[in-house]
Tab-separated table of C-alpha atoms in Angstrom:
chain	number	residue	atom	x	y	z
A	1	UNK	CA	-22.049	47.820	47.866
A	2	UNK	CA	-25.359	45.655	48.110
A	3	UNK	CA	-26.500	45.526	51.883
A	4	UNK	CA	-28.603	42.422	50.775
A	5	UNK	CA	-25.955	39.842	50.860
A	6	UNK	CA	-28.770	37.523	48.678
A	7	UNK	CA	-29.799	39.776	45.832
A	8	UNK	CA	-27.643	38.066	43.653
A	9	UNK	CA	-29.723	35.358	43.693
A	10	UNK	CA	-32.653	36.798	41.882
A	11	UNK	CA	-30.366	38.540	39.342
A	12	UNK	CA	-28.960	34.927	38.730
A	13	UNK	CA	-32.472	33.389	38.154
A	14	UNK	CA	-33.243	36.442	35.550
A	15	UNK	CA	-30.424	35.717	33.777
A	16	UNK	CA	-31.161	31.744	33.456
A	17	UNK	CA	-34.599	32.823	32.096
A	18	UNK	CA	-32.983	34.980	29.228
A	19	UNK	CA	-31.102	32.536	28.156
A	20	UNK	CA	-33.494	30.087	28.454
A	21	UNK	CA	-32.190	27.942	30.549
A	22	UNK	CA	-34.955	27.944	33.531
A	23	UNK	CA	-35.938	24.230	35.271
A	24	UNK	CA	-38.941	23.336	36.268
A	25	UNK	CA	-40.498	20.056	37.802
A	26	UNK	CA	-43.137	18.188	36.289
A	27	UNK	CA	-45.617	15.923	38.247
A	28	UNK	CA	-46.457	12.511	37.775
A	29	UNK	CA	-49.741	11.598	39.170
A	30	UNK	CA	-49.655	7.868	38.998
A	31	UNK	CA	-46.997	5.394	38.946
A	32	UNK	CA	-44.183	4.897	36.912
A	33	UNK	CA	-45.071	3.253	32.985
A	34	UNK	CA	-45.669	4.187	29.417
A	35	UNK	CA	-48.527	6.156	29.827
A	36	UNK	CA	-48.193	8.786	32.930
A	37	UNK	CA	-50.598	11.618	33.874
A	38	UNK	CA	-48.731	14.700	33.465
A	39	UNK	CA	-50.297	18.383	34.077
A	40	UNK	CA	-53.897	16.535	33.821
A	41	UNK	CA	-53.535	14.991	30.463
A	42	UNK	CA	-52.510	11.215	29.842
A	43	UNK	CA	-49.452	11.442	27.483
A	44	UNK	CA	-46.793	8.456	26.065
A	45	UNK	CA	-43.486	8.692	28.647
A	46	UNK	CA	-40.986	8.789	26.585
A	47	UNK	CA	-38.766	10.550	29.511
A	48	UNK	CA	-37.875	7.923	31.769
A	49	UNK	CA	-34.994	5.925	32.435
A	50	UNK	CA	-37.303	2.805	33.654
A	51	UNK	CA	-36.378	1.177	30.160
A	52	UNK	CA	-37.184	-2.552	31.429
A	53	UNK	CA	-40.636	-1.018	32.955
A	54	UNK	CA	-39.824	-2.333	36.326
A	55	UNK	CA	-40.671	0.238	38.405
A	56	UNK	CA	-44.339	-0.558	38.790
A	57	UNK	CA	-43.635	-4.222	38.554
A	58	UNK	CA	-45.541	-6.361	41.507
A	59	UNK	CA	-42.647	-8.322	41.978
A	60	UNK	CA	-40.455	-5.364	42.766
A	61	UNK	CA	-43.617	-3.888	44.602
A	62	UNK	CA	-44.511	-7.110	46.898
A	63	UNK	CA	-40.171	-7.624	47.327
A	64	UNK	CA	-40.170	-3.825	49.208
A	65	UNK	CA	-43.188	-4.150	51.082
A	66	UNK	CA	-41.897	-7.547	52.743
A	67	UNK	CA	-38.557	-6.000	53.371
A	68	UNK	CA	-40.617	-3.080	55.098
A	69	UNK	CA	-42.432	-5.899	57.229
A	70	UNK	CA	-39.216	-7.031	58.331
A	71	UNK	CA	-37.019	-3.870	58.439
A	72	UNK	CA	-38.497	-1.151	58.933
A	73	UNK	CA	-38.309	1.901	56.659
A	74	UNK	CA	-35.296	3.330	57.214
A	75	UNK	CA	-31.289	1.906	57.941
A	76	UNK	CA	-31.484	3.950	60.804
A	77	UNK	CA	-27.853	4.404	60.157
A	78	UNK	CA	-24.383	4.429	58.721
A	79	UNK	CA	-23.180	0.647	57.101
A	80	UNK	CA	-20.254	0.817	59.204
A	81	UNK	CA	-22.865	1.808	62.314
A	82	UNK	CA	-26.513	0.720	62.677
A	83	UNK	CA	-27.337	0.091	59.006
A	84	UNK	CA	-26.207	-3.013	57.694
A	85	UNK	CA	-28.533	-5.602	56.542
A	86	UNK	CA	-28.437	-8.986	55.265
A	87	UNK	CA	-30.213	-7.688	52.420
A	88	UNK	CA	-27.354	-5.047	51.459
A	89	UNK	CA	-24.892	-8.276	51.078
A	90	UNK	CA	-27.504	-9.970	49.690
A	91	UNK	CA	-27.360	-7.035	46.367
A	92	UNK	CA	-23.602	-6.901	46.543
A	93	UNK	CA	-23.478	-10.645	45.824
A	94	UNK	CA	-26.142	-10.330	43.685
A	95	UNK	CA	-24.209	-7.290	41.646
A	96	UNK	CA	-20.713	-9.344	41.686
A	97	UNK	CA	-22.310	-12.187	39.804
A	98	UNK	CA	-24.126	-10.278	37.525
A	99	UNK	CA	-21.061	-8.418	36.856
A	100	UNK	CA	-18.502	-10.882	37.259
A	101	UNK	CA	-16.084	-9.133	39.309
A	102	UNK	CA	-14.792	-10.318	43.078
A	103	UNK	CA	-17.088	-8.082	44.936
A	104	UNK	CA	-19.283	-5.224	44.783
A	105	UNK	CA	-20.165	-2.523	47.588
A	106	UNK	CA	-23.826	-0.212	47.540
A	107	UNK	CA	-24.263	3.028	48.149
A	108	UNK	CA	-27.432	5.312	48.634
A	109	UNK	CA	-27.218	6.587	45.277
A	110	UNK	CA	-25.623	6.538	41.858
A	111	UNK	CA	-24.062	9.983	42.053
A	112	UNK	CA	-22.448	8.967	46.264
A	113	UNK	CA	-21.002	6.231	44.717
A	114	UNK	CA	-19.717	8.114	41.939
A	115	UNK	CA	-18.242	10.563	44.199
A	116	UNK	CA	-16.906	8.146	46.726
A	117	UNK	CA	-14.977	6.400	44.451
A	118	UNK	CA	-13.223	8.806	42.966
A	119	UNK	CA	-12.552	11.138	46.006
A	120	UNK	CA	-11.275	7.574	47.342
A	121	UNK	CA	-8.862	6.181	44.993
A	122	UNK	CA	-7.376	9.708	43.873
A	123	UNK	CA	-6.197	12.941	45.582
A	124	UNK	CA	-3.493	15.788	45.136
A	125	UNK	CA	-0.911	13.960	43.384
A	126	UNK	CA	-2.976	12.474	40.749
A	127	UNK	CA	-4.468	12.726	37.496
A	128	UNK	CA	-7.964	12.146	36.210
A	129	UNK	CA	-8.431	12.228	32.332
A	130	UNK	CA	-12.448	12.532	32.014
A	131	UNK	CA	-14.719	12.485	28.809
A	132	UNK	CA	-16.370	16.058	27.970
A	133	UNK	CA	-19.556	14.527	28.030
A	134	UNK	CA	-19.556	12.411	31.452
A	135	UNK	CA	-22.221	12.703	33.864
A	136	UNK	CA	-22.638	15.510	36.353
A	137	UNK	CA	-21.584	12.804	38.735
A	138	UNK	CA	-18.358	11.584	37.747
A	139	UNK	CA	-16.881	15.318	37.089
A	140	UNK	CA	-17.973	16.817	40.919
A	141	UNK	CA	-16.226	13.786	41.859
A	142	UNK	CA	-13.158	14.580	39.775
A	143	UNK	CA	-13.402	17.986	41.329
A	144	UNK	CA	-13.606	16.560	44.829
A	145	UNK	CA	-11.263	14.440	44.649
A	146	UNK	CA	-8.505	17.486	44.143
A	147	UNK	CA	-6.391	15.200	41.522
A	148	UNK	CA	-5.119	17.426	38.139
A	149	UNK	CA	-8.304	17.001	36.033
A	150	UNK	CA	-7.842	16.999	31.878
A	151	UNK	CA	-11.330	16.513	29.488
A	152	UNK	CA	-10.693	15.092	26.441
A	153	UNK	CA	-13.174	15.476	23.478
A	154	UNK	CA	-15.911	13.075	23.441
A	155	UNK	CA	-14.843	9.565	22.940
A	156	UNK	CA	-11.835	10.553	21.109
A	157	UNK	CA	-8.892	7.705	21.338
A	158	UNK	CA	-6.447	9.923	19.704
A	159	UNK	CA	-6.521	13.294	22.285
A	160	UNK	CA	-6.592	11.320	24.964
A	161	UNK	CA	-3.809	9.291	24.194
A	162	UNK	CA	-1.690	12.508	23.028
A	163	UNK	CA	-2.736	13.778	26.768
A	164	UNK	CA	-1.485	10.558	28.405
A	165	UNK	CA	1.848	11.000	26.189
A	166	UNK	CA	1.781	15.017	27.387
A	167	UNK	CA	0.949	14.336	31.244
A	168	UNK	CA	1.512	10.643	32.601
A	169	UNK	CA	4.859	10.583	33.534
A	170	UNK	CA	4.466	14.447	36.013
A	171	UNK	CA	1.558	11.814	38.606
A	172	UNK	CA	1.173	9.313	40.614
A	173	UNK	CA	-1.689	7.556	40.100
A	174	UNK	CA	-3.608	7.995	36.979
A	175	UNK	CA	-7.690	7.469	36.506
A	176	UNK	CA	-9.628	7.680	33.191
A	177	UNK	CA	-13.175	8.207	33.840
A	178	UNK	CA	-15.790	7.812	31.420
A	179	UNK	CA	-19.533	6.700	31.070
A	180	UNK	CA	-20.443	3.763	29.149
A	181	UNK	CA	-24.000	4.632	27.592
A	182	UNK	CA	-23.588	8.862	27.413
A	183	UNK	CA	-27.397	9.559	29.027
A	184	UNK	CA	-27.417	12.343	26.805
A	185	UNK	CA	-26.027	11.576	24.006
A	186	UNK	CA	-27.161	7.567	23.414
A	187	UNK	CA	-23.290	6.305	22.370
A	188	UNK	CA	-21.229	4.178	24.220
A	189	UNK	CA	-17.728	4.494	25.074
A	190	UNK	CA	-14.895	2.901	23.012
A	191	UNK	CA	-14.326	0.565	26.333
A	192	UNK	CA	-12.115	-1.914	24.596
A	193	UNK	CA	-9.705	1.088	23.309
A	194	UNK	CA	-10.070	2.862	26.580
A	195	UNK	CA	-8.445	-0.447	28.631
A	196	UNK	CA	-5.619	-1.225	25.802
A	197	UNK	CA	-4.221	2.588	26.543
A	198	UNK	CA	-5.131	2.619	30.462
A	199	UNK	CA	-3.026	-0.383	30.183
A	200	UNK	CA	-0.399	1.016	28.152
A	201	UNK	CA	-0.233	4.039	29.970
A	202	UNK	CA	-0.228	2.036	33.809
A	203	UNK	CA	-3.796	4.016	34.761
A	204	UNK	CA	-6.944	2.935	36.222
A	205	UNK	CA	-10.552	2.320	34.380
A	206	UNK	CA	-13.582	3.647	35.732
A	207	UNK	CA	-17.149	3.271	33.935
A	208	UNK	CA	-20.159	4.478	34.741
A	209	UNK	CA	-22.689	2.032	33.760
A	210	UNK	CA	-25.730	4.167	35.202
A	211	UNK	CA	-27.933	3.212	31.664
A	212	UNK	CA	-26.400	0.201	30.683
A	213	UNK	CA	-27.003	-2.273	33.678
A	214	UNK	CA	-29.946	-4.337	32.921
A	215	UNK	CA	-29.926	-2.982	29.011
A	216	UNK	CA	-27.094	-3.944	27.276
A	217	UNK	CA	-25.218	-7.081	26.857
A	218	UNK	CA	-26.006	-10.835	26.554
A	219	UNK	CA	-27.226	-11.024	30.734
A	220	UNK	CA	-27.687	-7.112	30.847
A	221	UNK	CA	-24.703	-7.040	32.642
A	222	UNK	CA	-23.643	-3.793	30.848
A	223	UNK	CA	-20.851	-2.278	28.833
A	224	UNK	CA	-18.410	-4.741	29.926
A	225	UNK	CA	-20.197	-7.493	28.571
A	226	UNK	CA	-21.264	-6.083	25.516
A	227	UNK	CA	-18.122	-5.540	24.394
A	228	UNK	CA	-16.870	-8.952	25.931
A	229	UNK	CA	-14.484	-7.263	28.257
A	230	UNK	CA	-15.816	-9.154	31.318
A	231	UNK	CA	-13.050	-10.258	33.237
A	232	UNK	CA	-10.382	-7.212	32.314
A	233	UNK	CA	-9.406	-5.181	35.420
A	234	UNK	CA	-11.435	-2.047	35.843
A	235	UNK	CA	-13.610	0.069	38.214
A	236	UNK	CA	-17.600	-0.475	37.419
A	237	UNK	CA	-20.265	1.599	38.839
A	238	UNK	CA	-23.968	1.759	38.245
A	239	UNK	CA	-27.033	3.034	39.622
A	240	UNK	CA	-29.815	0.786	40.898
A	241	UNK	CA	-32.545	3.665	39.596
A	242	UNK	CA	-32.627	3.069	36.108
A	243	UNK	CA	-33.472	-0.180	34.755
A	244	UNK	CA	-33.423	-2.110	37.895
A	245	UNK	CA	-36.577	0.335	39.256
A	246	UNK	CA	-35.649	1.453	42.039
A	247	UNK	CA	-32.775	3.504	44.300
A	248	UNK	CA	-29.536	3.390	45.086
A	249	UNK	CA	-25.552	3.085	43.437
A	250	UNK	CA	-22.572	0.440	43.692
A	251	UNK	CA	-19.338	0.119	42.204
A	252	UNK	CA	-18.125	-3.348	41.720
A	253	UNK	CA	-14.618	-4.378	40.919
A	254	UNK	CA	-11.504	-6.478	43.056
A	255	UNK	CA	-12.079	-7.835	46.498
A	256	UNK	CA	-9.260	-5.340	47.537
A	257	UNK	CA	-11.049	-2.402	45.770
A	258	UNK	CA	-14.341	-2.813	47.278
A	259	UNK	CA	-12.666	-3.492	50.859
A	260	UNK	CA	-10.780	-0.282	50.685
A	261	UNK	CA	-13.703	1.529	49.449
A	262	UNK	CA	-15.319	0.482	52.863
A	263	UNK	CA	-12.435	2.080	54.469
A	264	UNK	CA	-11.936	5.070	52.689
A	265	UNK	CA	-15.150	6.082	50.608
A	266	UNK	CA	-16.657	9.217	52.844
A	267	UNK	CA	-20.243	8.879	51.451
A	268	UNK	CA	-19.840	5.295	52.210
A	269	UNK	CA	-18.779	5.357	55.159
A	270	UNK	CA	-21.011	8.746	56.962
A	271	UNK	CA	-24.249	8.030	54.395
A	272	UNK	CA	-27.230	6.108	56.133
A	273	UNK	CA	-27.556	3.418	53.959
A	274	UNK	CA	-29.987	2.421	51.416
A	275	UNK	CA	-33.656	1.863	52.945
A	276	UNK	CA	-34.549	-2.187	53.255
A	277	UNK	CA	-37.258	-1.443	50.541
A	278	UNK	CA	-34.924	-0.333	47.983
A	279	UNK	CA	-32.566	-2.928	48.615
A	280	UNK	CA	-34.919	-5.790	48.393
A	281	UNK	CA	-36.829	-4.131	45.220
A	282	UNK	CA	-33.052	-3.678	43.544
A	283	UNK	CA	-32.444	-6.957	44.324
A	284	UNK	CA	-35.797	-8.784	42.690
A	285	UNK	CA	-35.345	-6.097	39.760
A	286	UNK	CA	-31.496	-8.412	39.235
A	287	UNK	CA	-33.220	-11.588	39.590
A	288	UNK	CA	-35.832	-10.634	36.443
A	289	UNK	CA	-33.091	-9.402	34.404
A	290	UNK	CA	-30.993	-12.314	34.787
A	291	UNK	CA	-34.285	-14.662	34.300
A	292	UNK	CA	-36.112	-13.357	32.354
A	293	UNK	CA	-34.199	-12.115	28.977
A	294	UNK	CA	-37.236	-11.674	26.841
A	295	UNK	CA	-38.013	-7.798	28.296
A	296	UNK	CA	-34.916	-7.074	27.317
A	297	UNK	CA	-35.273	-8.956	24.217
A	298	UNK	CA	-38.612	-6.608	23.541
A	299	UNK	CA	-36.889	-3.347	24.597
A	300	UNK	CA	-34.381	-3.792	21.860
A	301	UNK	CA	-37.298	-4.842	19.308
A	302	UNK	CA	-38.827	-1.095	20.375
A	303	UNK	CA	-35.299	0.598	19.978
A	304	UNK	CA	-35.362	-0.890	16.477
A	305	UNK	CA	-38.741	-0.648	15.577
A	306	UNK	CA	-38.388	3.438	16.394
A	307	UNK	CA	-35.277	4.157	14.613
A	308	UNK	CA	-36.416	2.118	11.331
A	309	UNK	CA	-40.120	4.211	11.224
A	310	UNK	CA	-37.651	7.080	11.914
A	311	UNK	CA	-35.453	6.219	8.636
A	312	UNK	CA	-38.696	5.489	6.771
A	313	UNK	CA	-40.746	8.334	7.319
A	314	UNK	CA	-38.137	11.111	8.689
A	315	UNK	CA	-35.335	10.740	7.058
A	316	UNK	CA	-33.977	14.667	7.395
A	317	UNK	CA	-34.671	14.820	11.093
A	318	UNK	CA	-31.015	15.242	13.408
A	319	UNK	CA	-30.561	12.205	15.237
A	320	UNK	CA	-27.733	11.960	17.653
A	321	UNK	CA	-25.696	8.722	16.504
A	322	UNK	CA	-26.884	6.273	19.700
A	323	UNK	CA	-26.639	2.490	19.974
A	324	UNK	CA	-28.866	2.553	22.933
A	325	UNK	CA	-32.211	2.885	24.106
A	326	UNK	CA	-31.788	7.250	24.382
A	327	UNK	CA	-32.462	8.829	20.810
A	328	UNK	CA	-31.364	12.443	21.000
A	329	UNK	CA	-32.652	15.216	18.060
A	330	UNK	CA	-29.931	17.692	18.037
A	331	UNK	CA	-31.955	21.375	17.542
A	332	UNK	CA	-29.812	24.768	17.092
A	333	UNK	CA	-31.358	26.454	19.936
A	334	UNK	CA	-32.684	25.685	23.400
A	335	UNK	CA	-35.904	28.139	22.371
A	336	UNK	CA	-36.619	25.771	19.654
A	337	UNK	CA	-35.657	22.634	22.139
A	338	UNK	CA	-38.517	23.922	24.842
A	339	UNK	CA	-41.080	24.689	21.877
A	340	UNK	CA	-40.507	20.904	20.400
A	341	UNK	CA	-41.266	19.621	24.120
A	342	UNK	CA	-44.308	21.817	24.328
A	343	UNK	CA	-45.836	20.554	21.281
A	344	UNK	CA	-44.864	17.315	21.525
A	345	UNK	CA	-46.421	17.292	25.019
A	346	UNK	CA	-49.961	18.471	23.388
A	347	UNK	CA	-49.664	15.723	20.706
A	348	UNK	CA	-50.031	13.512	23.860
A	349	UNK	CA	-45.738	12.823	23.966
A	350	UNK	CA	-43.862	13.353	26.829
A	351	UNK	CA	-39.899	13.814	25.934
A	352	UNK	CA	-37.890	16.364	27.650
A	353	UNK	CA	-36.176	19.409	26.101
A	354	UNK	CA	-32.173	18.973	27.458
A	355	UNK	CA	-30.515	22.363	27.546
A	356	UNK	CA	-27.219	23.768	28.074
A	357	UNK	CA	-25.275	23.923	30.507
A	358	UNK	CA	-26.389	20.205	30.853
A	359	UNK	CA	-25.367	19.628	27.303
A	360	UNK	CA	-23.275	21.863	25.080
A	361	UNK	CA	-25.928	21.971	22.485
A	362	UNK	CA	-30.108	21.664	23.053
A	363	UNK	CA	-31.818	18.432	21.658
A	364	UNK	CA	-34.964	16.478	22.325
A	365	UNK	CA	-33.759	13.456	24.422
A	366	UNK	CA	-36.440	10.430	23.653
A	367	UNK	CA	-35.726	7.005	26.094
A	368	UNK	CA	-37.451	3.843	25.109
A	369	UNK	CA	-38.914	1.540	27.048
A	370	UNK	CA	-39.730	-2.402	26.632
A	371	UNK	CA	-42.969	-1.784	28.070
A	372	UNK	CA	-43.953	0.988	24.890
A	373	UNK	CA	-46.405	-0.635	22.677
A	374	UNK	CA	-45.950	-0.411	18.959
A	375	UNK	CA	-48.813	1.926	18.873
A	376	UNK	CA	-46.850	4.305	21.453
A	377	UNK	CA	-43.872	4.337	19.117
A	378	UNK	CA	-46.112	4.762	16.469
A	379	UNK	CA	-47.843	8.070	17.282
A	380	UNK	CA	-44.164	9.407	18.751
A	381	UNK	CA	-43.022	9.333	14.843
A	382	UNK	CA	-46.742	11.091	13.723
A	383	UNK	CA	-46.217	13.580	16.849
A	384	UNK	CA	-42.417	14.544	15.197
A	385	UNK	CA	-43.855	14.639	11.801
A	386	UNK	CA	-46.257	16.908	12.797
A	387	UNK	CA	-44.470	19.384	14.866
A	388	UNK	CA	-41.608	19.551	11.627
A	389	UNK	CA	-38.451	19.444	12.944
């Protein structure tokens, strides 16, 4: 027997490195944009989830320094406790109309509220049916939540419905859980299929609309409304980190949902809650995407812009099928995944190698943004060109 009860540690870390697997951080060393300083040289971000470029926006900016004036920095405590602003049912409004559901409730982060939910509304005597490719989020919370957990393949109508015919009737309560936009894939989720069989079958719908809010739809109000199921009774939660710029998560559904999510949701209820600054820079962030259409208008025109120079000049390269802002270049290998991100890095692009066991196979995961100039997009295709793929 080992007497050092942590050695397995460093044998773990050797054998990520084998396989290739190892994680590093990268630094940033100025705000948040299109162009970030990374390792000393300036290079075209093509990495972040920003896609409405609001994260450096003044209004956002001038929003959390007022709320900092006024608040403080910090909740100082629980919702239920010491932490509840106006501002916090300010956002939840603010989220409800954008989403069109009876209420909405915020939580410190996309992956709490993920995990709240679902630990919530499910336990022992239940069954969760989850996408293989759903966030990290949404299948800890499955685990959590100690329900009977089934994947089905990736967006596949078919399985899952032979699983429903297979497993329904032996559980309570049912819950399908699936992202909307896959963040590393770039599809969406059939979401008008998914509610005919949760229907059908008597189980609840819960989305994760991390990438979608503020991208997709007529108001950027997300999968829902893109597919013009606004209105159809489901669970909807979302980050406020992505396009909205800044920090924080929410599901937003029924007023009787969200109320027992206040009673029952433990990193709800024992989390401090989101910081005054966040809150008011989410909430500004909502007001720009519900006023001002034309960003998202110019993000699309970038989305479009890339994948036609793509068809045009690269026709052979391995895109992932996406019908969002994420592009994703399947490669066989995660050695040849980290050696595409180096050289793209030196031909001044910055777009992150994605690896198992994050995904089941490596790829090159690009995310536009509407603040890219053409020129940006321009020397992304002449970087991929060059580096032969």
């Amino acid at each position: 027997m080992n007497n050092n009860p942590y050695a397995w540690i460093e044998e773990s870390l050797e054998t990520i490195h084998r396989a290739d697997w190892y994680r590093s951080v990268k630094t940033i060393h100025n705000r948040p944009g299109a162009k970030v300083i990374l390792s000393g040289h300036e290079v075209i971000n093509f990495a972040s989830n920003d896609y409405l470029g609001l994260a450096a926006d003044e209004r956002l900016k001038q929003s959390a320094i007022k709320a900092i004036q006024q608040n403080g920095t910090g909740s100082t405590g629980s919702r239920l406790l010491s932490g509840h602003l106006q501002l916090h049912r300010e956002l939840e409004l603010m989220l409800s109309s954008t989403k069109q559901t009876e209420d909405a409730v915020v939580f410190s982060s996309g992956y709490l509220a993920n995990l709240g939910a679902i630990t919530a509304i499910v336990g022992k005597r239940d069954l969760i049916l989850s996408d293989q490719h759903n966030h990290s989020s949404l299948k800890n919370g499955a685990i959590l939540s100690g329900a009977k957990v089934i994947e089905y393949p990736h967006c596949d109508i078919a399985q899952l419905t032979e699983k429903l015919h297979q497993e329904r009737q032996n559980y309570r309560r049912c819950l399908i859980i699936t992202d909307s936009i896959f963040s590393m894939d770039g599809d969406l989720c059939p979401l008008p299929e998914l509610l005919d069989i949760a229907k059908e079958f008597s189980c609840m719908l819960l989305i994760d609309e991390a990438h979608a809010t503020g991208v997709i739809g007529k108001t950027g109000a997300g999968c829902a409304e893109y597919f013009g199921c606004t209105g159809r009774e489901l669970i909807q939660i979302g980050t406020l980190s992505k396009a909205l710029g800044s920090l924080g998560g929410y599901v937003a559904g029924s007023n009787s949902l969200i109320d027992f999510l206040r009673n029952r949701a433990p990193s709800w209820i024992y989390t401090t809650a989101l910081s005054p600054a966040d809150t008011a820079a989410a909430l500004a962030a909502l007001k720009i995407v519900q006023q001002e259409p034309e960003i998202r208008q110019q993000l699309w025109q970038n989305v479009n812009d890339l994948k036609q120079l793509i068809k045009e000049h690269l026709p052979n390269l391995k895109l992932l099928p996406t019908e969002s802002p994420i592009l994703c270049l399947h490669l066989p290998d995660a050695a040849t995944a980290l050696k595409a991100a180096k050289d793209l890095q030196e031909a001044g692009i910055f777009a992150p190698a994605i690896r198992p066991p994050t995904v089941s196979t490596s790829r090159i995961r690009i995310s536009v943004m509407a603040t890219h100039e053409r020129r940006h997009i321009h020397q992304l295709v002449n970087a991929l060109k060059a580096i032969q793929l």
